[in-house]
Amino acid sequence: SSSSSSSSGDAMLSGELKAAASKLQKEQAQRAEKERQRLEKERILAERQRQRQQQREDEARAKRLEAAAAAAAEEERHLRDLEENRGVSLRVQLAAAPASADAASSRGIKRAADKLQLPPSVGESLMSQNAPKNGAMLFEVAASNGGRTHAGVLEFSAPEGVVLLPEKVATCLWGLPSTGSGSDGGSSSYTGSAAHQAGAGSPAAAAGPSSSGSRCSGQVWVRYVRLPKGTYVRFQPELRAFHDVVGSDPEVLRSSLEQCLLGYCTLSQGAWWLC
């Protein structure tokens, strides 16, 4: 009886030891798995951080290269302008705003339909480069939509950072707004891609945009240029109303167009003309 009881106690102790060992192994495996998961998470986070850092470095490098290319292009343009403009170079980005319709007429200036009002700093820069030696100061005006035209300068009195554009210049950059039906009964939608010439008093002139304010916005580039004297120009009427008002007599046509030209100081291929 004593021997049987001892064997039973040994068996129970052995089972308890095995259970304890199994539990210990299970706990050790769980701790090892948690540690593995922790290390894997840290590895993933470190890899993501490395990738973000690499992306930032790549973006910074790309920006540096882009800035260097832009600086090189700007320097090349500056040198080219100096050569073409006899030592004068100016290119500024300004906020566009509509000019007052009577800004020139109130002062008795007739040839002002395509003249800008620029800030005083632009005038100071040009005067410091002796720009008047090249004659009338003329400019290329370019908008972000690809519109491009040329203009003169009325005065250097605009607020700093702003250029005031007359209606003709705004139309060349952004085109006329859509209108209703034309004189031929069809609908018309104007764009800045074709030259437009309307006779004085024609429906096209009367139906021009009520205000350039809605179109005349955003940033434009203004660049000083020397332009050759024009020797030939051809106009394309946009509406049949032009011939209805002016007629088809060559002399009358010539007189009307010449009268219109008296209000402008520059000619640009593909530009709009409002007469």
CSV table of C-alpha atoms in Angstrom, one decimal:
chain,number,residue,atom,x,y,z
A,1,SER,CA,0.0,0.0,0.0
A,2,SER,CA,2.9,2.4,0.8
A,3,SER,CA,4.6,1.6,-2.5
A,4,SER,CA,1.5,2.3,-4.5
A,5,SER,CA,0.9,5.7,-2.9
A,6,SER,CA,4.5,6.7,-3.6
A,7,SER,CA,4.2,5.8,-7.3
A,8,SER,CA,1.0,7.9,-7.6
A,9,GLY,CA,2.7,10.9,-6.0
A,10,ASP,CA,5.6,10.7,-8.4
A,11,ALA,CA,3.2,10.6,-11.4
A,12,MET,CA,1.3,13.7,-10.2
A,13,LEU,CA,4.6,15.5,-9.7
A,14,SER,CA,5.9,14.6,-13.1
A,15,GLY,CA,2.6,15.8,-14.7
A,16,GLU,CA,2.8,19.1,-12.9
A,17,LEU,CA,6.4,19.6,-14.0
A,18,LYS,CA,5.5,18.8,-17.6
A,19,ALA,CA,2.5,21.2,-17.5
A,20,ALA,CA,4.8,23.9,-16.0
A,21,ALA,CA,7.4,23.3,-18.6
A,22,SER,CA,4.8,23.5,-21.4
A,23,LYS,CA,3.4,26.7,-20.0
A,24,LEU,CA,6.9,28.2,-19.7
A,25,GLN,CA,7.7,27.2,-23.3
A,26,LYS,CA,4.4,28.7,-24.5
A,27,GLU,CA,5.1,31.9,-22.6
A,28,GLN,CA,8.6,32.1,-24.0
A,29,ALA,CA,7.2,31.5,-27.5
A,30,GLN,CA,4.7,34.3,-27.1
A,31,ARG,CA,7.4,36.7,-25.8
A,32,ALA,CA,9.6,35.7,-28.7
A,33,GLU,CA,6.7,36.3,-31.2
A,34,LYS,CA,5.9,39.7,-29.6
A,35,GLU,CA,9.6,40.7,-29.8
A,36,ARG,CA,9.7,39.6,-33.5
A,37,GLN,CA,6.6,41.6,-34.2
A,38,ARG,CA,8.1,44.6,-32.4
A,39,LEU,CA,11.3,44.4,-34.4
A,40,GLU,CA,9.4,43.9,-37.7
A,41,LYS,CA,7.3,47.0,-36.9
A,42,GLU,CA,10.4,49.0,-36.1
A,43,ARG,CA,12.0,47.8,-39.3
A,44,ILE,CA,8.9,48.8,-41.4
A,45,LEU,CA,8.8,52.2,-39.7
A,46,ALA,CA,12.5,52.8,-40.3
A,47,GLU,CA,12.1,51.8,-43.9
A,48,ARG,CA,9.2,54.2,-44.4
A,49,GLN,CA,11.2,56.9,-42.7
A,50,ARG,CA,14.1,56.1,-45.0
A,51,GLN,CA,11.9,56.3,-48.1
A,52,ARG,CA,10.3,59.6,-47.0
A,53,GLN,CA,13.8,61.0,-46.4
A,54,GLN,CA,14.9,59.8,-49.8
A,55,GLN,CA,11.8,61.3,-51.4
A,56,ARG,CA,12.5,64.6,-49.7
A,57,GLU,CA,16.1,64.6,-50.9
A,58,ASP,CA,15.0,63.7,-54.4
A,59,GLU,CA,12.4,66.5,-54.5
A,60,ALA,CA,15.0,69.0,-53.1
A,61,ARG,CA,17.5,67.9,-55.7
A,62,ALA,CA,14.9,68.2,-58.4
A,63,LYS,CA,14.0,71.7,-57.2
A,64,ARG,CA,17.7,72.7,-57.1
A,65,LEU,CA,18.1,71.5,-60.7
A,66,GLU,CA,15.0,73.2,-61.8
A,67,ALA,CA,16.0,76.5,-60.1
A,68,ALA,CA,19.5,76.2,-61.7
A,69,ALA,CA,18.0,75.6,-65.1
A,70,ALA,CA,15.6,78.5,-64.7
A,71,ALA,CA,18.4,80.8,-63.5
A,72,ALA,CA,20.5,79.8,-66.5
A,73,ALA,CA,17.6,80.4,-68.9
A,74,GLU,CA,16.9,83.8,-67.3
A,75,GLU,CA,20.6,84.8,-67.5
A,76,GLU,CA,20.6,83.8,-71.2
A,77,ARG,CA,17.4,85.8,-71.8
A,78,HIS,CA,18.9,88.8,-69.9
A,79,LEU,CA,22.0,88.7,-72.1
A,80,ARG,CA,20.0,88.3,-75.2
A,81,ASP,CA,17.8,91.3,-74.2
A,82,LEU,CA,20.9,93.4,-73.5
A,83,GLU,CA,22.2,92.7,-77.0
A,84,GLU,CA,18.9,93.2,-78.8
A,85,ASN,CA,17.9,96.3,-76.7
A,86,ARG,CA,21.2,98.1,-76.8
A,87,GLY,CA,22.1,97.5,-73.1
A,88,VAL,CA,18.6,97.7,-71.7
A,89,SER,CA,16.9,94.7,-70.0
A,90,LEU,CA,13.8,94.5,-67.9
A,91,ARG,CA,11.3,91.7,-67.3
A,92,VAL,CA,8.9,91.9,-64.4
A,93,GLN,CA,5.8,89.9,-63.3
A,94,LEU,CA,3.0,92.2,-62.3
A,95,ALA,CA,-0.7,91.8,-61.2
A,96,ALA,CA,-3.0,92.8,-64.0
A,97,ALA,CA,-5.8,95.3,-63.4
A,98,PRO,CA,-8.0,97.3,-65.9
A,99,ALA,CA,-7.0,100.8,-66.7
A,100,SER,CA,-9.5,103.7,-66.5
A,101,ALA,CA,-11.0,104.4,-69.9
A,102,ASP,CA,-10.4,108.1,-69.6
A,103,ALA,CA,-6.8,107.9,-68.2
A,104,ALA,CA,-5.4,109.2,-71.5
A,105,SER,CA,-8.3,111.2,-73.0
A,106,SER,CA,-8.5,113.4,-69.9
A,107,ARG,CA,-4.9,114.4,-70.6
A,108,GLY,CA,-5.5,114.9,-74.3
A,109,ILE,CA,-3.4,111.9,-75.4
A,110,LYS,CA,-4.8,110.3,-78.5
A,111,ARG,CA,-2.4,107.5,-79.3
A,112,ALA,CA,-3.0,105.6,-76.1
A,113,ALA,CA,-5.3,102.6,-76.9
A,114,ASP,CA,-2.4,100.2,-76.3
A,115,LYS,CA,-0.4,102.0,-73.6
A,116,LEU,CA,0.2,100.5,-70.1
A,117,GLN,CA,0.3,102.2,-66.8
A,118,LEU,CA,3.4,100.8,-65.0
A,119,PRO,CA,4.6,101.2,-61.4
A,120,PRO,CA,7.3,103.9,-60.6
A,121,SER,CA,10.0,101.3,-59.9
A,122,VAL,CA,9.8,100.1,-63.5
A,123,GLY,CA,10.3,103.6,-64.8
A,124,GLU,CA,13.3,104.1,-62.4
A,125,SER,CA,14.9,100.8,-63.6
A,126,LEU,CA,14.5,101.9,-67.3
A,127,MET,CA,15.8,105.4,-66.7
A,128,SER,CA,18.8,104.0,-64.8
A,129,GLN,CA,19.6,102.0,-68.0
A,130,ASN,CA,19.0,105.1,-70.2
A,131,ALA,CA,16.2,103.4,-72.1
A,132,PRO,CA,15.0,106.6,-73.7
A,133,LYS,CA,18.1,106.4,-76.0
A,134,ASN,CA,16.2,103.7,-77.9
A,135,GLY,CA,13.2,106.0,-78.6
A,136,ALA,CA,9.7,105.2,-77.4
A,137,MET,CA,9.6,102.6,-74.6
A,138,LEU,CA,7.7,99.5,-75.8
A,139,PHE,CA,6.9,96.2,-74.1
A,140,GLU,CA,5.9,92.6,-74.6
A,141,VAL,CA,3.0,91.6,-72.4
A,142,ALA,CA,2.4,87.9,-71.8
A,143,ALA,CA,-0.3,86.1,-69.8
A,144,SER,CA,-0.3,82.6,-68.3
A,145,ASN,CA,-2.8,81.4,-70.9
A,146,GLY,CA,-0.3,81.9,-73.7
A,147,GLY,CA,-1.8,85.3,-74.8
A,148,ARG,CA,0.9,87.7,-75.9
A,149,THR,CA,0.9,91.2,-77.4
A,150,HIS,CA,2.9,94.4,-77.4
A,151,ALA,CA,2.2,97.9,-75.9
A,152,GLY,CA,3.6,101.2,-75.1
A,153,VAL,CA,3.6,103.1,-71.8
A,154,LEU,CA,1.3,105.9,-70.8
A,155,GLU,CA,2.9,106.7,-67.5
A,156,PHE,CA,4.7,105.2,-64.5
A,157,SER,CA,2.0,105.8,-61.9
A,158,ALA,CA,0.4,102.4,-61.2
A,159,PRO,CA,0.6,100.9,-57.7
A,160,GLU,CA,3.7,98.9,-57.1
A,161,GLY,CA,3.4,95.3,-58.3
A,162,VAL,CA,0.5,96.2,-60.6
A,163,VAL,CA,0.1,97.0,-64.3
A,164,LEU,CA,-3.0,98.7,-65.5
A,165,LEU,CA,-4.1,97.4,-68.9
A,166,PRO,CA,-6.2,99.2,-71.5
A,167,GLU,CA,-9.1,97.4,-73.1
A,168,LYS,CA,-7.2,96.6,-76.3
A,169,VAL,CA,-4.3,94.9,-74.5
A,170,ALA,CA,-6.7,92.9,-72.2
A,171,THR,CA,-8.6,91.8,-75.3
A,172,CYS,CA,-5.4,90.6,-77.0
A,173,LEU,CA,-4.4,88.6,-74.0
A,174,TRP,CA,-7.7,87.0,-73.0
A,175,GLY,CA,-10.0,87.6,-76.0
A,176,LEU,CA,-13.4,89.1,-76.2
A,177,PRO,CA,-16.1,87.5,-74.0
A,178,SER,CA,-18.8,85.4,-75.7
A,179,THR,CA,-21.6,87.4,-77.2
A,180,GLY,CA,-25.0,86.7,-78.5
A,181,SER,CA,-26.0,86.3,-82.1
A,182,GLY,CA,-24.0,88.2,-84.7
A,183,SER,CA,-25.3,90.5,-87.5
A,184,ASP,CA,-25.7,87.6,-89.9
A,185,GLY,CA,-28.1,85.8,-87.5
A,186,GLY,CA,-25.5,83.3,-86.4
A,187,SER,CA,-23.9,83.0,-83.0
A,188,SER,CA,-20.4,84.3,-82.4
A,189,SER,CA,-17.9,83.3,-79.8
A,190,TYR,CA,-14.7,85.3,-79.8
A,191,THR,CA,-11.2,84.1,-78.9
A,192,GLY,CA,-7.9,85.8,-78.9
A,193,SER,CA,-6.5,83.6,-81.7
A,194,ALA,CA,-7.6,85.7,-84.7
A,195,ALA,CA,-7.2,89.3,-85.6
A,196,HIS,CA,-10.3,91.4,-85.3
A,197,GLN,CA,-11.0,94.7,-87.0
A,198,ALA,CA,-14.3,96.6,-86.6
A,199,GLY,CA,-15.2,99.9,-88.2
A,200,ALA,CA,-16.0,102.9,-85.9
A,201,GLY,CA,-19.6,102.7,-84.8
A,202,SER,CA,-20.0,99.1,-86.0
A,203,PRO,CA,-22.0,96.6,-83.9
A,204,ALA,CA,-18.7,94.8,-83.1
A,205,ALA,CA,-17.3,97.9,-81.6
A,206,ALA,CA,-20.5,98.8,-79.7
A,207,ALA,CA,-20.9,95.2,-78.4
A,208,GLY,CA,-17.5,95.1,-77.0
A,209,PRO,CA,-17.0,93.9,-73.4
A,210,SER,CA,-18.7,96.0,-70.9
A,211,SER,CA,-15.7,95.8,-68.6
A,212,SER,CA,-12.3,94.2,-68.8
A,213,GLY,CA,-12.3,93.7,-65.0
A,214,SER,CA,-13.5,90.1,-65.1
A,215,ARG,CA,-10.9,89.1,-67.6
A,216,CYS,CA,-8.1,91.4,-66.6
A,217,SER,CA,-6.8,89.4,-63.6
A,218,GLY,CA,-3.9,87.3,-62.5
A,219,GLN,CA,-0.2,87.8,-63.2
A,220,VAL,CA,1.3,88.9,-66.5
A,221,TRP,CA,5.0,89.3,-67.6
A,222,VAL,CA,6.0,92.7,-68.9
A,223,ARG,CA,9.3,92.8,-70.9
A,224,TYR,CA,11.0,95.8,-72.4
A,225,VAL,CA,11.6,95.3,-76.1
A,226,ARG,CA,12.8,97.2,-79.2
A,227,LEU,CA,10.4,96.7,-82.1
A,228,PRO,CA,11.2,97.3,-85.8
A,229,LYS,CA,9.1,99.8,-87.7
A,230,GLY,CA,6.1,98.2,-89.4
A,231,THR,CA,6.0,98.2,-93.2
A,232,TYR,CA,2.9,96.1,-94.0
A,233,VAL,CA,-0.2,95.0,-92.1
A,234,ARG,CA,-3.3,93.0,-93.1
A,235,PHE,CA,-6.5,93.0,-91.1
A,236,GLN,CA,-9.3,90.3,-91.0
A,237,PRO,CA,-12.8,91.6,-90.2
A,238,GLU,CA,-14.4,89.4,-87.5
A,239,LEU,CA,-18.0,90.2,-88.5
A,240,ARG,CA,-19.8,91.0,-91.7
A,241,ALA,CA,-21.0,94.2,-89.9
A,242,PHE,CA,-17.6,95.7,-90.7
A,243,HIS,CA,-18.4,95.9,-94.4
A,244,ASP,CA,-22.0,96.8,-93.7
A,245,VAL,CA,-20.8,100.0,-91.9
A,246,VAL,CA,-17.6,100.9,-93.7
A,247,GLY,CA,-18.6,99.5,-97.2
A,248,SER,CA,-16.3,98.0,-99.7
A,249,ASP,CA,-14.7,101.1,-101.3
A,250,PRO,CA,-10.9,100.6,-101.1
A,251,GLU,CA,-10.3,104.3,-100.3
A,252,VAL,CA,-12.9,104.4,-97.6
A,253,LEU,CA,-11.5,101.1,-96.1
A,254,ARG,CA,-8.0,102.5,-96.2
A,255,SER,CA,-9.1,105.8,-94.5
A,256,SER,CA,-11.0,103.9,-91.8
A,257,LEU,CA,-8.1,101.7,-91.0
A,258,GLU,CA,-5.6,104.5,-91.0
A,259,GLN,CA,-7.8,106.5,-88.7
A,260,CYS,CA,-7.9,103.5,-86.4
A,261,LEU,CA,-4.2,103.0,-86.4
A,262,LEU,CA,-3.7,106.6,-85.1
A,263,GLY,CA,-4.8,105.4,-81.7
A,264,TYR,CA,-2.1,102.7,-81.4
A,265,CYS,CA,1.7,102.7,-81.1
A,266,THR,CA,2.4,98.9,-81.7
A,267,LEU,CA,1.4,96.1,-84.1
A,268,SER,CA,1.4,92.5,-83.1
A,269,GLN,CA,0.6,89.5,-85.3
A,270,GLY,CA,-2.8,88.0,-84.4
A,271,ALA,CA,-3.7,90.9,-82.2
A,272,TRP,CA,-7.3,92.2,-81.8
A,273,TRP,CA,-8.1,95.8,-82.9
A,274,LEU,CA,-11.1,97.6,-81.6
A,275,CYS,CA,-12.1,100.6,-83.7
